[in-house]
Amino acid sequence: MRFDIFCSLTQAQPGGILPPHAVVLRNFLEQARVADGLGFDAVWVAGSHFSSELQRSHRRPVIPHWRGEVGLNTDFCQLAGQILARTERIEVGSAIMNIVGQGGPLAAAERVAALLGWHGLDPAERRRIRVGFAGGRFDYINRLSGIGPRAEWEREAWPQVRSAVAAEAAEIFVRLLAGEALASDDVPEAELRPEHFGDLDAYRRAWKAKGPVGERIVVPRQWEFEPVRAVPEIARPELLELVLGSQDHALQARLNRFRPVKVFNLSITQPAVIEATHARMERAYHPAGGPWRREYMPRTVFVFLQDEPDRSAGDNRAAARADAEMRLAAYWQALEGTLSPARIAAAADNALIGTAADIAEQITSRFQPEDRLMLWFDFFTHDSQRVCAQMESFMTRVVPRLPQHYGNPGGLSARTPARPAGTPGPVAAARPAP
């Protein structure tokens, strides 16, 4: 089993106290260094753009109840350089990079190519850049880049058109990073069919609004361009890992025609969907990537670990559950403005909650030994010292309790050599980032 961490780089706090942005950034770099010392395989970082606090005043606010900034990582490629310069072994990933806004897929592909060009210059470098990508979570970010309905019929069918635009961007992005010389005419226009709507009446309204031409609804291309190629060339493609943040089955298979592309899942994805995705990717995964492996789909999971030695197991268990419910409730309230007990309960059921022994048991009962867990310790908190302590507890108290075929006893992943004897532990050694 592989263990990664996920960091949201969010400025939010259930108690309403918002730290300065610089504190959030320093906390993140501290956590990345601690994770590196503990032997986590990769640190994945959420992406966002522009002020979500200010967008609350927009005519159509997307997250009107969120106080603070939903994300401070606006440029993954710069962030990756900061992490790689401060760590020794850990890899870095975006979860996820918006390739529709901020210049679109051509600009995104060029930024990634530049990052890989510099990163691969050292022949001894083995750390991969894991680029998770998708069309963007919040519409206001893409609207700021001019991405929105271009005609009345597109407004009528915007969820479906938005998905088509994201798929177009994904193909452009992947093919450029596969080294192709590409023109917009090489990417087929999307066609919307009744099954894309789930409601036949909605499909008919969109078809009528567009002005019927036969039985098809064709989405005009968002990007028109003559042949281009991304530079610098990616001389060491083995250092680039692409991960699609979409459950669009057809798109997953389509992108794997050009190069290996892995997939993400959400933290509340149901087990049946997970297993169906693995079965599908065994057939669709690009042969250059070798056989499909379960670790190629990271499993995002909240972690609420309480293992204080001066408290009983029951007290630690109760404290972990209370912490989980408080933070999950604050999160959904910030996103939606209303509490949904059923949704909070579902999210909690997909989290790892309790003592070290509890969490070890939950891992073995809910996950396969070949899974990759993307552990979310910093969820809706700015207590960086507590986050680092929980990461250390996970590696030193949870992992040793796992069966050997789940994890390497001693708390370090099989890939990572142990810290030399006599050197300080990761939490003790951590210092504020410069």
Coordinates of C-alpha atoms in Angstrom, one line a residue:
M1 CA 0.0 0.0 0.0
R2 CA 1.2 3.5 -0.9
F3 CA 0.6 6.5 1.4
D4 CA 0.4 10.0 0.1
I5 CA -0.9 13.2 1.7
F6 CA -3.3 15.8 0.3
C7 CA -3.0 19.5 1.2
S8 CA -5.8 21.9 0.5
L9 CA -3.9 25.2 1.0
T10 CA -7.2 26.6 2.2
Q11 CA -7.6 29.8 4.3
A12 CA -10.6 28.7 6.4
Q13 CA -11.3 28.0 10.0
P14 CA -14.4 26.6 11.7
G15 CA -13.8 29.0 14.6
G16 CA -13.9 32.0 12.2
I17 CA -10.2 33.0 12.7
L18 CA -8.5 33.4 9.4
P19 CA -4.7 33.4 9.4
P20 CA -2.7 35.5 6.9
H21 CA -2.0 33.9 3.6
A22 CA 1.7 33.8 4.4
V23 CA 1.0 31.6 7.4
V24 CA -1.0 29.2 5.3
L25 CA 1.9 28.9 2.8
R26 CA 4.5 28.4 5.5
N27 CA 2.3 25.8 7.2
F28 CA 2.1 23.9 4.0
L29 CA 5.8 23.9 3.3
E30 CA 6.4 22.7 6.9
Q31 CA 3.9 19.8 6.3
A32 CA 5.6 18.9 3.0
R33 CA 9.0 18.6 4.7
V34 CA 7.6 16.6 7.6
A35 CA 5.9 14.2 5.1
D36 CA 9.1 13.9 3.2
G37 CA 11.0 12.9 6.4
L38 CA 8.3 10.4 7.4
G39 CA 8.4 8.6 4.1
F40 CA 5.1 9.5 2.5
D41 CA 5.3 8.9 -1.3
A42 CA 3.8 12.1 -2.6
V43 CA 2.2 15.4 -1.6
W44 CA -0.8 16.4 -3.7
V45 CA -2.0 20.0 -3.6
A46 CA -5.4 21.4 -4.5
G47 CA -5.5 24.3 -7.0
S48 CA -7.6 27.4 -7.3
H49 CA -7.5 30.9 -8.8
F50 CA -8.3 34.4 -7.7
S51 CA -10.2 35.4 -4.6
S52 CA -13.2 33.2 -3.6
E53 CA -13.9 35.7 -0.8
L54 CA -14.3 38.5 -3.3
Q55 CA -16.5 36.4 -5.6
R56 CA -19.1 36.3 -2.9
S57 CA -20.1 39.8 -4.2
H58 CA -20.5 38.6 -7.8
R59 CA -23.9 38.5 -9.5
R60 CA -23.7 34.8 -9.6
P61 CA -21.5 33.7 -6.6
V62 CA -20.6 30.0 -6.7
I63 CA -19.7 29.6 -3.1
P64 CA -21.4 32.5 -1.4
H65 CA -21.1 31.2 2.2
W66 CA -17.3 30.4 2.2
R67 CA -15.4 32.7 4.5
G68 CA -11.7 33.1 3.5
E69 CA -10.0 31.7 0.4
V70 CA -10.9 28.3 -0.8
G71 CA -7.4 27.8 -2.2
L72 CA -4.1 29.7 -2.4
N73 CA -2.2 27.4 -4.9
T74 CA -2.7 29.4 -8.1
D75 CA 0.3 28.0 -10.0
F76 CA 1.2 24.4 -9.5
C77 CA 4.3 24.5 -11.5
Q78 CA 5.8 27.2 -9.2
L79 CA 4.6 25.4 -6.1
A80 CA 6.2 22.1 -7.3
G81 CA 9.6 23.8 -7.6
Q82 CA 9.2 25.1 -4.0
I83 CA 8.5 21.6 -2.7
L84 CA 11.2 19.9 -4.7
A85 CA 13.8 22.4 -3.5
R86 CA 13.0 21.8 0.1
T87 CA 12.6 18.0 0.2
E88 CA 14.7 15.0 -0.7
R89 CA 12.4 12.0 -1.6
I90 CA 8.8 13.0 -1.8
E91 CA 7.0 13.5 -5.1
V92 CA 4.6 16.3 -5.9
G93 CA 1.2 16.3 -7.6
S94 CA -1.7 18.7 -8.5
A95 CA -5.1 17.7 -7.3
I96 CA -6.1 19.3 -9.5
M97 CA -4.9 21.7 -12.2
N98 CA -7.6 23.6 -14.1
I99 CA -6.7 23.3 -17.8
V100 CA -9.8 25.2 -19.1
G101 CA -9.3 28.6 -17.5
Q102 CA -6.1 30.6 -17.1
G103 CA -5.2 30.5 -20.8
G104 CA -6.6 27.0 -21.5
P105 CA -4.9 23.7 -22.4
L106 CA -2.2 25.1 -24.6
A107 CA -0.9 27.4 -21.9
A108 CA -1.2 24.7 -19.3
A109 CA 0.7 22.2 -21.4
E110 CA 3.5 24.6 -22.0
R111 CA 3.8 25.4 -18.3
V112 CA 4.1 21.6 -17.5
A113 CA 6.6 21.1 -20.3
A114 CA 8.7 23.9 -18.9
L115 CA 8.6 22.4 -15.4
L116 CA 9.6 18.9 -16.7
G117 CA 12.3 20.4 -18.9
W118 CA 14.1 21.9 -15.9
H119 CA 13.2 19.0 -13.5
G120 CA 14.7 16.4 -15.8
L121 CA 18.1 18.1 -16.3
D122 CA 19.7 16.2 -13.4
P123 CA 20.2 12.6 -14.7
A124 CA 20.0 11.4 -11.1
E125 CA 16.5 12.8 -10.6
R126 CA 13.9 10.1 -10.1
R127 CA 11.0 12.0 -8.5
R128 CA 7.9 12.2 -10.7
I129 CA 5.7 15.2 -11.3
R130 CA 2.1 14.0 -10.9
V131 CA -0.2 16.3 -12.8
G132 CA -3.8 15.8 -11.9
F133 CA -6.0 17.9 -14.3
A134 CA -9.6 18.6 -15.1
G135 CA -11.9 21.4 -16.3
G136 CA -12.1 23.2 -13.0
R137 CA -14.5 23.0 -10.0
F138 CA -15.9 26.5 -9.9
D139 CA -17.4 28.2 -12.8
Y140 CA -16.4 31.7 -11.7
I141 CA -12.8 30.9 -12.3
N142 CA -13.4 29.9 -15.9
R143 CA -15.7 32.8 -16.5
L144 CA -12.8 35.1 -15.6
S145 CA -11.0 33.6 -18.5
G146 CA -13.9 34.1 -20.9
I147 CA -15.2 30.6 -20.8
G148 CA -18.9 30.5 -20.7
P149 CA -22.0 30.0 -22.9
R150 CA -21.4 31.5 -26.4
A151 CA -25.0 31.3 -27.5
E152 CA -28.5 30.9 -26.0
W153 CA -28.6 27.2 -26.7
E154 CA -25.3 26.7 -24.8
R155 CA -26.8 28.5 -21.9
E156 CA -29.7 26.1 -22.0
A157 CA -27.4 23.1 -22.0
W158 CA -24.4 24.6 -20.1
P159 CA -23.6 21.6 -17.9
Q160 CA -23.3 19.4 -20.9
V161 CA -21.4 22.0 -23.0
R162 CA -19.1 22.6 -20.1
S163 CA -18.2 18.9 -20.0
A164 CA -17.6 18.9 -23.7
V165 CA -15.3 21.9 -23.4
A166 CA -13.4 20.2 -20.5
A167 CA -13.0 17.0 -22.7
E168 CA -11.7 19.1 -25.6
A169 CA -9.2 20.8 -23.3
A170 CA -8.1 17.4 -21.9
E171 CA -7.4 16.0 -25.3
I172 CA -5.4 19.0 -26.4
F173 CA -3.4 19.0 -23.1
V174 CA -2.6 15.3 -23.2
R175 CA -1.6 15.2 -26.8
L176 CA 0.7 18.2 -26.5
L177 CA 2.4 16.5 -23.5
A178 CA 2.7 13.3 -25.5
G179 CA 5.0 15.4 -27.8
E180 CA 2.5 15.8 -30.8
A181 CA 2.4 18.6 -33.2
L182 CA -1.3 19.5 -33.0
A183 CA -3.8 21.7 -34.7
S184 CA -7.4 22.4 -33.5
D185 CA -8.7 20.5 -36.5
D186 CA -7.1 17.4 -35.2
V187 CA -9.5 17.3 -32.2
P188 CA -13.0 16.3 -33.2
E189 CA -15.9 18.5 -32.2
A190 CA -18.1 17.1 -29.4
E191 CA -21.6 15.8 -30.1
L192 CA -24.3 15.9 -27.5
R193 CA -26.8 13.0 -27.4
P194 CA -29.8 12.3 -25.2
E195 CA -27.8 10.2 -22.8
H196 CA -25.6 13.2 -21.9
F197 CA -28.7 15.0 -20.4
G198 CA -30.4 12.3 -18.5
D199 CA -33.6 14.1 -19.3
L200 CA -35.1 13.8 -22.8
D201 CA -37.0 17.0 -22.4
A202 CA -33.8 18.9 -21.6
Y203 CA -32.2 17.4 -24.7
R204 CA -35.1 18.5 -26.9
R205 CA -35.0 22.0 -25.5
A206 CA -31.3 22.4 -26.3
W207 CA -31.7 20.8 -29.7
K208 CA -34.6 23.2 -30.6
A209 CA -32.7 26.2 -29.2
K210 CA -29.6 25.5 -31.3
G211 CA -31.6 25.3 -34.5
P212 CA -31.8 21.6 -35.6
V213 CA -29.4 20.4 -38.2
G214 CA -30.4 16.8 -38.6
E215 CA -30.5 14.9 -35.3
R216 CA -27.1 16.1 -33.9
I217 CA -26.1 18.8 -31.4
V218 CA -22.5 19.7 -32.2
V219 CA -20.5 21.8 -29.8
P220 CA -18.2 24.2 -31.7
R221 CA -14.6 24.1 -30.6
Q222 CA -13.6 26.4 -27.8
W223 CA -10.0 26.7 -29.1
E224 CA -9.0 27.3 -32.7
F225 CA -5.3 27.2 -33.6
E226 CA -2.8 26.2 -36.3
P227 CA -0.2 23.4 -35.6
V228 CA 1.7 23.9 -32.4
R229 CA 4.1 21.8 -30.3
A230 CA 4.9 22.4 -26.6
V231 CA 8.5 23.3 -25.8
P232 CA 10.9 22.5 -24.3
E233 CA 10.5 18.8 -25.3
I234 CA 10.0 16.4 -22.4
A235 CA 13.2 14.5 -22.8
R236 CA 12.4 12.2 -19.8
P237 CA 8.7 11.4 -20.1
E238 CA 9.0 8.8 -17.3
L239 CA 9.1 11.8 -14.9
L240 CA 5.6 12.9 -15.9
E241 CA 2.5 11.2 -14.6
L242 CA -0.9 12.4 -15.8
V243 CA -4.0 11.8 -13.8
L244 CA -7.5 12.7 -15.0
G245 CA -9.9 14.2 -12.5
S246 CA -13.1 13.0 -14.3
Q247 CA -15.4 10.0 -14.1
D248 CA -16.3 10.4 -17.7
H249 CA -15.8 6.8 -18.9
A250 CA -15.4 7.7 -22.6
L251 CA -12.9 10.4 -21.9
Q252 CA -10.8 8.1 -19.7
A253 CA -10.5 5.7 -22.6
R254 CA -10.1 8.4 -25.2
L255 CA -7.1 10.0 -23.5
N256 CA -5.4 6.7 -23.1
R257 CA -5.2 6.4 -26.9
F258 CA -2.4 9.0 -26.8
R259 CA -0.3 8.2 -23.6
P260 CA -0.9 6.6 -20.2
V261 CA -3.4 8.6 -18.2
K262 CA -4.5 7.5 -14.7
V263 CA -7.6 8.6 -12.9
F264 CA -8.7 10.2 -9.6
N265 CA -11.7 9.5 -7.4
L266 CA -13.5 11.6 -4.9
S267 CA -13.4 10.9 -1.1
I268 CA -17.1 10.0 -1.1
T269 CA -17.0 7.7 -4.2
Q270 CA -18.9 4.5 -3.5
P271 CA -17.0 1.2 -3.5
A272 CA -18.9 -0.2 -6.5
V273 CA -17.9 2.8 -8.6
I274 CA -14.3 2.3 -7.5
E275 CA -14.2 -1.3 -8.5
A276 CA -16.0 -0.6 -11.9
T277 CA -13.4 2.0 -12.7
H278 CA -10.5 -0.4 -12.0
A279 CA -12.1 -3.0 -14.2
R280 CA -12.6 -0.5 -17.0
M281 CA -9.1 0.9 -16.8
E282 CA -7.6 -2.6 -17.0
R283 CA -8.9 -2.6 -20.5
A284 CA -8.4 1.0 -21.5
Y285 CA -5.0 1.9 -19.9
H286 CA -2.3 2.8 -22.5
P287 CA 0.0 -0.2 -23.0
A288 CA 3.1 2.1 -22.6
G289 CA 2.2 2.3 -19.0
G290 CA 2.2 -1.4 -18.4
P291 CA -0.6 -3.3 -16.8
W292 CA -3.1 -1.3 -14.8
R293 CA -2.5 -1.3 -11.1
R294 CA -4.8 -0.3 -8.2
E295 CA -2.4 2.3 -7.0
Y296 CA -2.9 4.2 -10.3
M297 CA -6.2 5.6 -8.9
P298 CA -5.4 7.5 -5.6
R299 CA -8.1 7.1 -2.9
T300 CA -8.7 10.4 -1.2
V301 CA -9.6 9.9 2.4
F302 CA -10.1 12.2 5.4
V303 CA -8.0 11.3 8.5
F304 CA -9.2 12.2 12.0
L305 CA -6.6 10.5 14.3
Q306 CA -6.6 10.9 18.1
D307 CA -4.1 8.8 20.0
E308 CA -3.1 10.8 23.0
P309 CA -1.3 8.6 25.6
D310 CA -2.9 10.3 28.6
R311 CA -6.4 9.5 27.4
S312 CA -8.3 6.2 27.2
A313 CA -9.0 4.6 23.9
G314 CA -12.7 5.4 24.4
D315 CA -11.9 9.1 25.0
N316 CA -9.6 9.3 22.0
R317 CA -12.2 7.6 19.9
A318 CA -14.9 10.1 21.0
A319 CA -12.6 13.1 20.5
A320 CA -11.8 11.9 16.9
R321 CA -15.5 11.5 16.1
A322 CA -16.4 14.9 17.5
D323 CA -13.5 16.5 15.6
A324 CA -14.6 14.9 12.3
E325 CA -18.2 15.9 12.7
M326 CA -17.3 19.5 13.6
R327 CA -15.0 20.0 10.7
L328 CA -17.1 18.2 8.1
A329 CA -20.2 20.2 9.2
A330 CA -18.3 23.5 8.9
Y331 CA -17.0 22.5 5.5
W332 CA -20.4 21.6 4.0
Q333 CA -21.9 24.7 5.6
A334 CA -19.2 26.9 4.0
L335 CA -19.8 25.3 0.6
E336 CA -23.6 25.2 0.7
G337 CA -24.8 27.4 3.5
T338 CA -27.0 24.6 4.8
L339 CA -26.3 21.5 6.9
S340 CA -27.0 18.1 5.4
P341 CA -26.8 15.5 8.1
A342 CA -27.0 12.7 5.6
R343 CA -24.1 14.1 3.6
I344 CA -22.0 14.8 6.7
A345 CA -22.6 11.2 7.8
A346 CA -21.7 9.8 4.4
A347 CA -18.4 11.8 4.3
A348 CA -17.6 10.6 7.9
D349 CA -18.2 7.0 6.9
N350 CA -15.6 7.4 4.1
A351 CA -13.1 8.9 6.5
L352 CA -10.5 7.2 8.8
I353 CA -11.6 8.2 12.3
G354 CA -10.4 7.1 15.8
T355 CA -7.3 5.8 17.5
A356 CA -4.3 4.3 15.7
A357 CA -5.6 0.8 16.2
D358 CA -9.1 1.9 14.9
I359 CA -7.6 3.4 11.8
A360 CA -5.4 0.4 11.1
E361 CA -8.5 -1.9 11.3
Q362 CA -10.5 0.5 9.0
I363 CA -7.7 0.4 6.4
T364 CA -7.5 -3.4 6.3
S365 CA -11.3 -3.8 6.2
R366 CA -12.0 -1.1 3.5
F367 CA -9.0 -1.0 1.2
Q368 CA -7.0 -3.5 -0.8
P369 CA -3.2 -3.9 -0.1
E370 CA -2.4 -2.5 -3.5
D371 CA -4.4 0.7 -3.1
R372 CA -2.8 4.2 -2.9
L373 CA -4.3 6.4 -0.1
M374 CA -4.2 10.1 -0.5
L375 CA -4.6 11.1 3.2
W376 CA -6.1 14.5 4.1
F377 CA -4.8 15.6 7.5
D378 CA -5.1 19.4 7.1
F379 CA -8.8 19.3 6.4
F380 CA -10.4 22.6 7.6
T381 CA -7.7 23.4 10.2
H382 CA -4.7 25.6 10.5
D383 CA -3.1 23.9 13.5
S384 CA 0.0 22.9 11.6
Q385 CA 1.7 21.4 14.7
R386 CA -1.3 19.1 15.2
V387 CA -1.3 18.2 11.5
C388 CA 2.4 17.2 11.6
A389 CA 1.9 15.2 14.8
Q390 CA -1.0 13.3 13.2
M391 CA 1.1 12.5 10.1
E392 CA 3.8 11.2 12.4
S393 CA 1.3 9.2 14.5
F394 CA 0.0 7.7 11.3
M395 CA 3.4 6.5 10.1
T396 CA 4.7 5.4 13.5
R397 CA 1.5 4.0 15.1
V398 CA -0.9 3.1 12.4
V399 CA 1.3 1.6 9.7
P400 CA 3.2 -0.7 12.0
R401 CA -0.2 -2.2 13.0
L402 CA -1.0 -3.1 9.4
P403 CA -0.4 -6.6 8.0
Q404 CA 3.0 -6.9 6.2
H405 CA 1.3 -7.0 2.8
Y406 CA -0.4 -3.6 3.5
G407 CA 2.6 -1.6 4.7
N408 CA 6.2 -1.8 5.7
P409 CA 6.5 -2.2 9.5
G410 CA 8.3 0.7 11.0
G411 CA 6.3 3.3 9.4
L412 CA 8.2 4.0 6.2
S413 CA 7.1 3.1 2.7
A414 CA 9.1 0.4 0.9
R415 CA 10.5 3.0 -1.5
T416 CA 11.9 5.3 1.1
P417 CA 15.1 4.5 3.1
A418 CA 14.9 5.0 6.8
R419 CA 16.4 8.2 8.4
P420 CA 20.0 7.7 9.5
A421 CA 20.4 6.8 13.2
G422 CA 20.9 9.7 15.5
T423 CA 19.2 12.3 13.3
P424 CA 16.2 14.2 14.8
G425 CA 12.6 13.1 14.1
P426 CA 10.7 14.9 11.4
V427 CA 8.4 16.9 13.7
A428 CA 11.2 17.9 16.0
A429 CA 13.3 18.9 13.1
A430 CA 10.6 20.9 11.3
R431 CA 11.2 24.7 11.2
P432 CA 9.0 27.5 9.8
A433 CA 9.6 27.9 6.0
P434 CA 11.7 30.9 5.0

